[in-house]
Tab-separated table of C-alpha atoms in Angstrom:
chain	number	residue	atom	x	y	z
X	1	UNK	CA	33.379	-10.318	5.790
X	2	UNK	CA	34.335	-6.416	6.500
X	3	UNK	CA	33.645	-5.852	2.911
X	4	UNK	CA	29.891	-7.229	2.722
X	5	UNK	CA	29.246	-5.439	6.359
X	6	UNK	CA	30.712	-2.133	4.696
X	7	UNK	CA	28.818	-2.950	1.488
X	8	UNK	CA	25.601	-3.496	3.421
X	9	UNK	CA	25.866	-0.258	5.570
X	10	UNK	CA	26.036	1.841	2.616
X	11	UNK	CA	23.119	0.715	0.660
X	12	UNK	CA	20.791	1.049	3.913
X	13	UNK	CA	22.633	4.591	4.205
X	14	UNK	CA	21.244	4.711	0.675
X	15	UNK	CA	18.138	4.005	1.070
X	16	UNK	CA	17.640	6.077	4.249
X	17	UNK	CA	18.843	9.062	2.386
X	18	UNK	CA	16.415	8.135	-0.689
X	19	UNK	CA	13.653	7.920	1.804
X	20	UNK	CA	14.232	10.768	3.712
X	21	UNK	CA	14.627	12.755	0.203
X	22	UNK	CA	11.545	11.612	-0.940
X	23	UNK	CA	9.623	12.658	2.247
X	24	UNK	CA	11.240	16.366	2.202
X	25	UNK	CA	10.698	16.896	-1.328
X	26	UNK	CA	6.935	16.181	-0.633
X	27	UNK	CA	7.316	19.043	2.235
X	28	UNK	CA	8.957	21.142	-0.184
X	29	UNK	CA	6.550	20.556	-3.144
X	30	UNK	CA	3.333	21.671	-0.680
X	31	UNK	CA	4.831	24.674	0.214
X	32	UNK	CA	5.678	25.710	-3.169
X	33	UNK	CA	1.864	24.774	-4.736
X	34	UNK	CA	0.924	26.878	-1.728
X	35	UNK	CA	3.271	29.628	-2.453
X	36	UNK	CA	2.731	29.408	-6.323
X	37	UNK	CA	-0.895	29.443	-6.142
X	38	UNK	CA	-1.668	32.202	-3.339
X	39	UNK	CA	0.416	34.185	-5.634
X	40	UNK	CA	-2.198	34.203	-8.313
X	41	UNK	CA	-5.098	34.095	-5.964
X	42	UNK	CA	-4.122	36.471	-3.138
X	43	UNK	CA	-4.066	39.823	-5.158
X	44	UNK	CA	-7.414	38.607	-7.340
X	45	UNK	CA	-9.193	38.428	-3.666
X	46	UNK	CA	-7.595	41.336	-2.615
X	47	UNK	CA	-8.564	43.596	-5.473
X	48	UNK	CA	-12.064	42.288	-5.060
X	49	UNK	CA	-11.815	43.778	-1.734
X	50	UNK	CA	-10.332	47.010	-2.988
X	51	UNK	CA	-7.143	46.306	-1.404
X	52	UNK	CA	-4.951	45.590	-4.810
X	53	UNK	CA	-5.000	47.879	-7.954
X	54	UNK	CA	-5.469	45.579	-10.048
X	55	UNK	CA	-6.496	41.869	-11.493
X	56	UNK	CA	-5.248	39.851	-14.445
X	57	UNK	CA	-6.036	36.663	-16.114
X	58	UNK	CA	-2.389	35.584	-15.579
X	59	UNK	CA	-3.440	35.440	-11.642
X	60	UNK	CA	-5.742	32.770	-12.106
X	61	UNK	CA	-3.308	31.120	-14.575
X	62	UNK	CA	-0.662	30.885	-11.663
X	63	UNK	CA	-3.171	29.679	-8.737
X	64	UNK	CA	-4.450	26.953	-11.132
X	65	UNK	CA	-0.815	25.737	-12.628
X	66	UNK	CA	0.584	25.855	-8.876
X	67	UNK	CA	0.791	22.352	-8.121
X	68	UNK	CA	1.983	21.124	-11.391
X	69	UNK	CA	4.840	24.107	-11.397
X	70	UNK	CA	5.458	23.075	-8.026
X	71	UNK	CA	6.124	19.302	-8.310
X	72	UNK	CA	8.644	20.389	-11.646
X	73	UNK	CA	10.437	22.873	-9.802
X	74	UNK	CA	10.289	20.248	-6.564
X	75	UNK	CA	11.860	17.932	-8.758
X	76	UNK	CA	14.759	19.843	-10.316
X	77	UNK	CA	15.601	21.182	-7.060
X	78	UNK	CA	16.324	17.570	-6.195
X	79	UNK	CA	17.913	16.758	-8.969
X	80	UNK	CA	15.248	14.094	-10.679
X	81	UNK	CA	14.548	16.136	-13.570
X	82	UNK	CA	14.769	12.505	-15.222
X	83	UNK	CA	11.204	11.933	-13.406
X	84	UNK	CA	9.098	15.096	-14.710
X	85	UNK	CA	8.300	13.008	-18.294
X	86	UNK	CA	6.474	10.328	-15.424
X	87	UNK	CA	4.139	13.071	-14.270
X	88	UNK	CA	3.009	13.751	-17.739
X	89	UNK	CA	2.818	10.286	-18.960
X	90	UNK	CA	0.357	9.104	-16.598
X	91	UNK	CA	-2.201	11.206	-18.206
X	92	UNK	CA	-2.191	9.016	-21.260
X	93	UNK	CA	-2.828	6.098	-19.423
X	94	UNK	CA	-6.274	4.916	-20.322
X	95	UNK	CA	-6.507	1.533	-20.334
X	96	UNK	CA	-8.941	0.631	-17.978
X	97	UNK	CA	-12.704	-1.361	-18.130
X	98	UNK	CA	-15.680	0.366	-19.465
X	99	UNK	CA	-17.279	0.579	-16.383
X	100	UNK	CA	-14.566	3.001	-15.449
X	101	UNK	CA	-15.193	5.360	-18.483
X	102	UNK	CA	-19.174	5.276	-17.442
X	103	UNK	CA	-18.253	6.219	-13.596
X	104	UNK	CA	-16.126	9.333	-14.213
X	105	UNK	CA	-18.583	10.434	-16.945
X	106	UNK	CA	-21.488	9.606	-15.078
X	107	UNK	CA	-21.084	10.040	-11.249
X	108	UNK	CA	-21.683	13.490	-10.942
X	109	UNK	CA	-24.984	13.287	-13.147
X	110	UNK	CA	-26.150	10.941	-10.491
X	111	UNK	CA	-25.005	13.538	-7.919
X	112	UNK	CA	-26.450	16.494	-9.166
X	113	UNK	CA	-29.510	14.386	-9.785
X	114	UNK	CA	-29.914	12.940	-6.046
X	115	UNK	CA	-29.010	16.192	-5.002
X	116	UNK	CA	-32.224	17.970	-6.315
X	117	UNK	CA	-33.975	15.296	-5.408
X	118	UNK	CA	-33.105	15.713	-1.420
X	119	UNK	CA	-33.886	19.318	-2.112
X	120	UNK	CA	-36.955	18.923	-3.607
X	121	UNK	CA	-37.818	16.045	-0.488
X	122	UNK	CA	-36.779	18.870	1.865
X	123	UNK	CA	-39.387	21.250	0.482
X	124	UNK	CA	-36.485	23.675	-1.291
X	125	UNK	CA	-37.646	25.557	-4.488
X	126	UNK	CA	-36.407	23.861	-7.361
X	127	UNK	CA	-34.437	25.418	-10.376
X	128	UNK	CA	-36.446	24.792	-14.043
X	129	UNK	CA	-33.524	22.641	-15.924
X	130	UNK	CA	-35.232	23.894	-19.006
X	131	UNK	CA	-33.439	26.880	-18.460
X	132	UNK	CA	-29.963	25.638	-18.939
X	133	UNK	CA	-28.341	25.413	-22.286
X	134	UNK	CA	-27.050	21.520	-22.087
X	135	UNK	CA	-24.894	21.704	-24.942
X	136	UNK	CA	-22.888	24.983	-23.812
X	137	UNK	CA	-21.739	22.249	-21.168
X	138	UNK	CA	-19.266	20.708	-23.654
X	139	UNK	CA	-16.922	23.671	-24.507
X	140	UNK	CA	-17.602	23.744	-20.296
X	141	UNK	CA	-15.957	20.526	-19.464
X	142	UNK	CA	-13.411	20.813	-22.052
X	143	UNK	CA	-12.145	24.048	-20.464
X	144	UNK	CA	-12.502	22.531	-17.341
X	145	UNK	CA	-10.563	19.611	-18.433
X	146	UNK	CA	-7.847	22.021	-19.627
X	147	UNK	CA	-8.067	23.860	-16.231
X	148	UNK	CA	-8.106	20.968	-14.121
X	149	UNK	CA	-5.440	18.799	-15.366
X	150	UNK	CA	-2.392	21.301	-13.662
X	151	UNK	CA	-3.973	20.036	-10.113
X	152	UNK	CA	-4.102	16.273	-10.851
X	153	UNK	CA	-0.357	16.171	-12.202
X	154	UNK	CA	0.679	17.696	-9.050
X	155	UNK	CA	-1.466	16.278	-6.656
X	156	UNK	CA	-1.736	12.763	-7.942
X	157	UNK	CA	1.165	12.807	-9.713
X	158	UNK	CA	3.492	13.849	-7.736
X	159	UNK	CA	2.289	14.169	-4.037
X	160	UNK	CA	0.136	10.659	-3.808
X	161	UNK	CA	2.406	8.015	-4.820
X	162	UNK	CA	4.915	9.248	-2.354
X	163	UNK	CA	2.580	9.710	0.647
X	164	UNK	CA	1.507	6.364	-0.088
X	165	UNK	CA	4.919	5.258	0.047
X	166	UNK	CA	4.768	5.942	4.393
X	167	UNK	CA	1.163	6.302	5.003
X	168	UNK	CA	-1.982	4.022	4.533
X	169	UNK	CA	-4.719	5.159	2.162
X	170	UNK	CA	-6.537	6.530	4.667
X	171	UNK	CA	-3.764	8.456	6.237
X	172	UNK	CA	-2.892	10.051	2.939
X	173	UNK	CA	-6.768	11.137	1.910
X	174	UNK	CA	-6.759	13.078	5.354
X	175	UNK	CA	-3.361	14.741	4.832
X	176	UNK	CA	-4.098	15.813	0.952
X	177	UNK	CA	-7.546	16.492	2.114
X	178	UNK	CA	-7.155	19.007	4.539
X	179	UNK	CA	-4.390	20.454	2.909
X	180	UNK	CA	-6.204	20.468	-0.220
X	181	UNK	CA	-9.438	22.568	1.481
X	182	UNK	CA	-6.466	25.035	2.868
X	183	UNK	CA	-4.972	25.600	-0.391
X	184	UNK	CA	-8.040	26.888	-1.960
X	185	UNK	CA	-8.524	29.451	1.199
X	186	UNK	CA	-7.959	32.642	-1.235
X	187	UNK	CA	-10.817	31.615	-3.169
X	188	UNK	CA	-13.054	31.375	-0.176
X	189	UNK	CA	-12.043	34.678	0.830
X	190	UNK	CA	-12.432	36.084	-2.831
X	191	UNK	CA	-16.042	37.443	-2.959
X	192	UNK	CA	-16.247	37.300	-6.536
X	193	UNK	CA	-15.793	33.311	-6.041
X	194	UNK	CA	-18.311	31.280	-5.587
X	195	UNK	CA	-16.830	29.526	-2.871
X	196	UNK	CA	-16.935	32.312	-1.064
X	197	UNK	CA	-20.639	31.483	-0.364
X	198	UNK	CA	-19.914	28.187	0.962
X	199	UNK	CA	-19.675	27.170	4.646
X	200	UNK	CA	-15.965	26.359	5.465
X	201	UNK	CA	-16.716	22.862	7.363
X	202	UNK	CA	-18.841	21.859	4.499
X	203	UNK	CA	-15.432	22.720	1.929
X	204	UNK	CA	-13.478	20.382	4.562
X	205	UNK	CA	-15.344	17.714	4.583
X	206	UNK	CA	-16.029	17.691	0.880
X	207	UNK	CA	-12.264	18.044	0.103
X	208	UNK	CA	-11.756	15.042	2.705
X	209	UNK	CA	-14.734	12.698	0.929
X	210	UNK	CA	-13.250	13.874	-2.660
X	211	UNK	CA	-9.784	12.772	-1.783
X	212	UNK	CA	-10.976	9.395	-0.561
X	213	UNK	CA	-12.503	8.929	-3.990
X	214	UNK	CA	-9.680	10.161	-5.924
X	215	UNK	CA	-7.270	7.562	-4.173
X	216	UNK	CA	-9.735	5.068	-4.374
X	217	UNK	CA	-10.089	5.978	-8.581
X	218	UNK	CA	-6.335	6.477	-8.849
X	219	UNK	CA	-5.588	2.839	-7.661
X	220	UNK	CA	-8.238	1.391	-9.322
X	221	UNK	CA	-7.657	2.630	-12.530
X	222	UNK	CA	-3.863	1.783	-12.268
X	223	UNK	CA	-2.144	5.075	-11.302
X	224	UNK	CA	-3.688	7.031	-13.955
X	225	UNK	CA	-4.105	10.836	-14.259
X	226	UNK	CA	-6.711	10.654	-16.894
X	227	UNK	CA	-9.473	9.053	-15.213
X	228	UNK	CA	-8.812	11.074	-12.011
X	229	UNK	CA	-8.625	14.463	-14.279
X	230	UNK	CA	-12.079	13.723	-16.132
X	231	UNK	CA	-13.949	12.955	-13.238
X	232	UNK	CA	-12.205	16.500	-11.447
X	233	UNK	CA	-13.348	18.054	-14.718
X	234	UNK	CA	-17.034	16.565	-14.439
X	235	UNK	CA	-17.213	17.385	-11.054
X	236	UNK	CA	-16.638	21.383	-11.616
X	237	UNK	CA	-18.782	21.281	-14.726
X	238	UNK	CA	-21.486	20.067	-12.141
X	239	UNK	CA	-21.055	23.310	-10.300
X	240	UNK	CA	-21.154	25.361	-12.911
X	241	UNK	CA	-24.491	23.720	-13.777
X	242	UNK	CA	-25.626	24.374	-10.105
X	243	UNK	CA	-24.636	27.740	-10.316
X	244	UNK	CA	-26.302	28.170	-13.690
X	245	UNK	CA	-29.390	26.947	-12.227
X	246	UNK	CA	-29.395	29.096	-9.020
X	247	UNK	CA	-29.171	26.353	-6.516
X	248	UNK	CA	-25.077	26.560	-5.997
X	249	UNK	CA	-25.507	27.083	-2.295
X	250	UNK	CA	-28.681	25.606	-1.772
X	251	UNK	CA	-27.869	22.091	-3.236
X	252	UNK	CA	-24.467	22.219	-1.522
X	253	UNK	CA	-25.566	20.306	1.388
X	254	UNK	CA	-26.539	17.562	-0.420
X	255	UNK	CA	-23.728	17.262	-2.768
X	256	UNK	CA	-21.428	16.681	0.238
X	257	UNK	CA	-23.929	14.389	1.716
X	258	UNK	CA	-23.869	12.431	-1.390
X	259	UNK	CA	-20.070	12.638	-1.933
X	260	UNK	CA	-19.426	11.898	1.891
X	261	UNK	CA	-21.953	8.666	1.918
X	262	UNK	CA	-20.038	7.406	-1.293
X	263	UNK	CA	-16.449	7.972	0.102
X	264	UNK	CA	-17.109	6.278	3.801
X	265	UNK	CA	-18.634	3.273	1.723
X	266	UNK	CA	-15.382	3.127	0.138
X	267	UNK	CA	-13.753	2.895	3.458
X	268	UNK	CA	-15.859	0.579	4.910
X	269	UNK	CA	-15.636	-2.124	1.690
X	270	UNK	CA	-12.063	-1.598	1.113
X	271	UNK	CA	-10.212	-0.967	4.445
X	272	UNK	CA	-8.233	1.753	5.281
X	273	UNK	CA	-4.729	0.532	4.383
X	274	UNK	CA	-5.466	0.541	0.814
X	275	UNK	CA	-8.765	1.365	-1.422
X	276	UNK	CA	-8.355	-1.500	-4.119
X	277	UNK	CA	-9.479	-5.003	-4.359
X	278	UNK	CA	-6.221	-6.462	-4.120
X	279	UNK	CA	-5.569	-4.983	-0.180
X	280	UNK	CA	-9.354	-6.660	0.471
X	281	UNK	CA	-8.104	-9.870	-1.103
X	282	UNK	CA	-4.784	-9.907	0.712
X	283	UNK	CA	-6.189	-8.969	4.081
X	284	UNK	CA	-8.429	-11.923	3.788
X	285	UNK	CA	-5.946	-14.381	3.467
């Protein structure tokens, strides 16, 4: 009897240790993600204000790759290097219904069109769409994929599944969205960054709404990083379009509003626990 009790206590202690380790790993990950990214972005923000002697493309590279670097270093620190391949293998999880391909490819086209329509209704000046070189968007999109994938490996590949073990999807979205917004702070303080012209409260709301959509998309596509990466790249490609058209700032409230409405629809449609059909079905039983 004592042997069984001892074995049970040992297993319970091991489970608690593993749970504690995963919780601590998320904290360490976010601290490192901020350190790595801000080591790149803060010098650029200071340089733009004449407070740092030089700038370098390596700063931008370090800033964008911060989340992935943080995830890898965290796994190595906690002696979980065997989990590193799984971080990257999720990028090649491309099997999903055709509807999800249409969604990640088309959502931002629709959002931009609705934002421009909203501007027209509000009496704001509209840009000449013919002024944009549409074929140039192909290399822009490819560039965005290459740069945004390093965020998704960290945010959705590492942090999201660990947070979902402890919190509901809505709680996870609130935590990740707020931290993601703060993570962008050096860009908002850099006068050479387009984000510097955006209101902070709009950025917070946009980050929260986008995080809800990312979590929903991640769940619906079987924890695929491919789809969230393409969606992320399309969002930044849409931002590039609005910048080139000269309406990045004036269209921003409409883009944020559209994204927020969609995120609220997800929460109302699927509930707060899990943004998935399976969760809805279980709740209805």
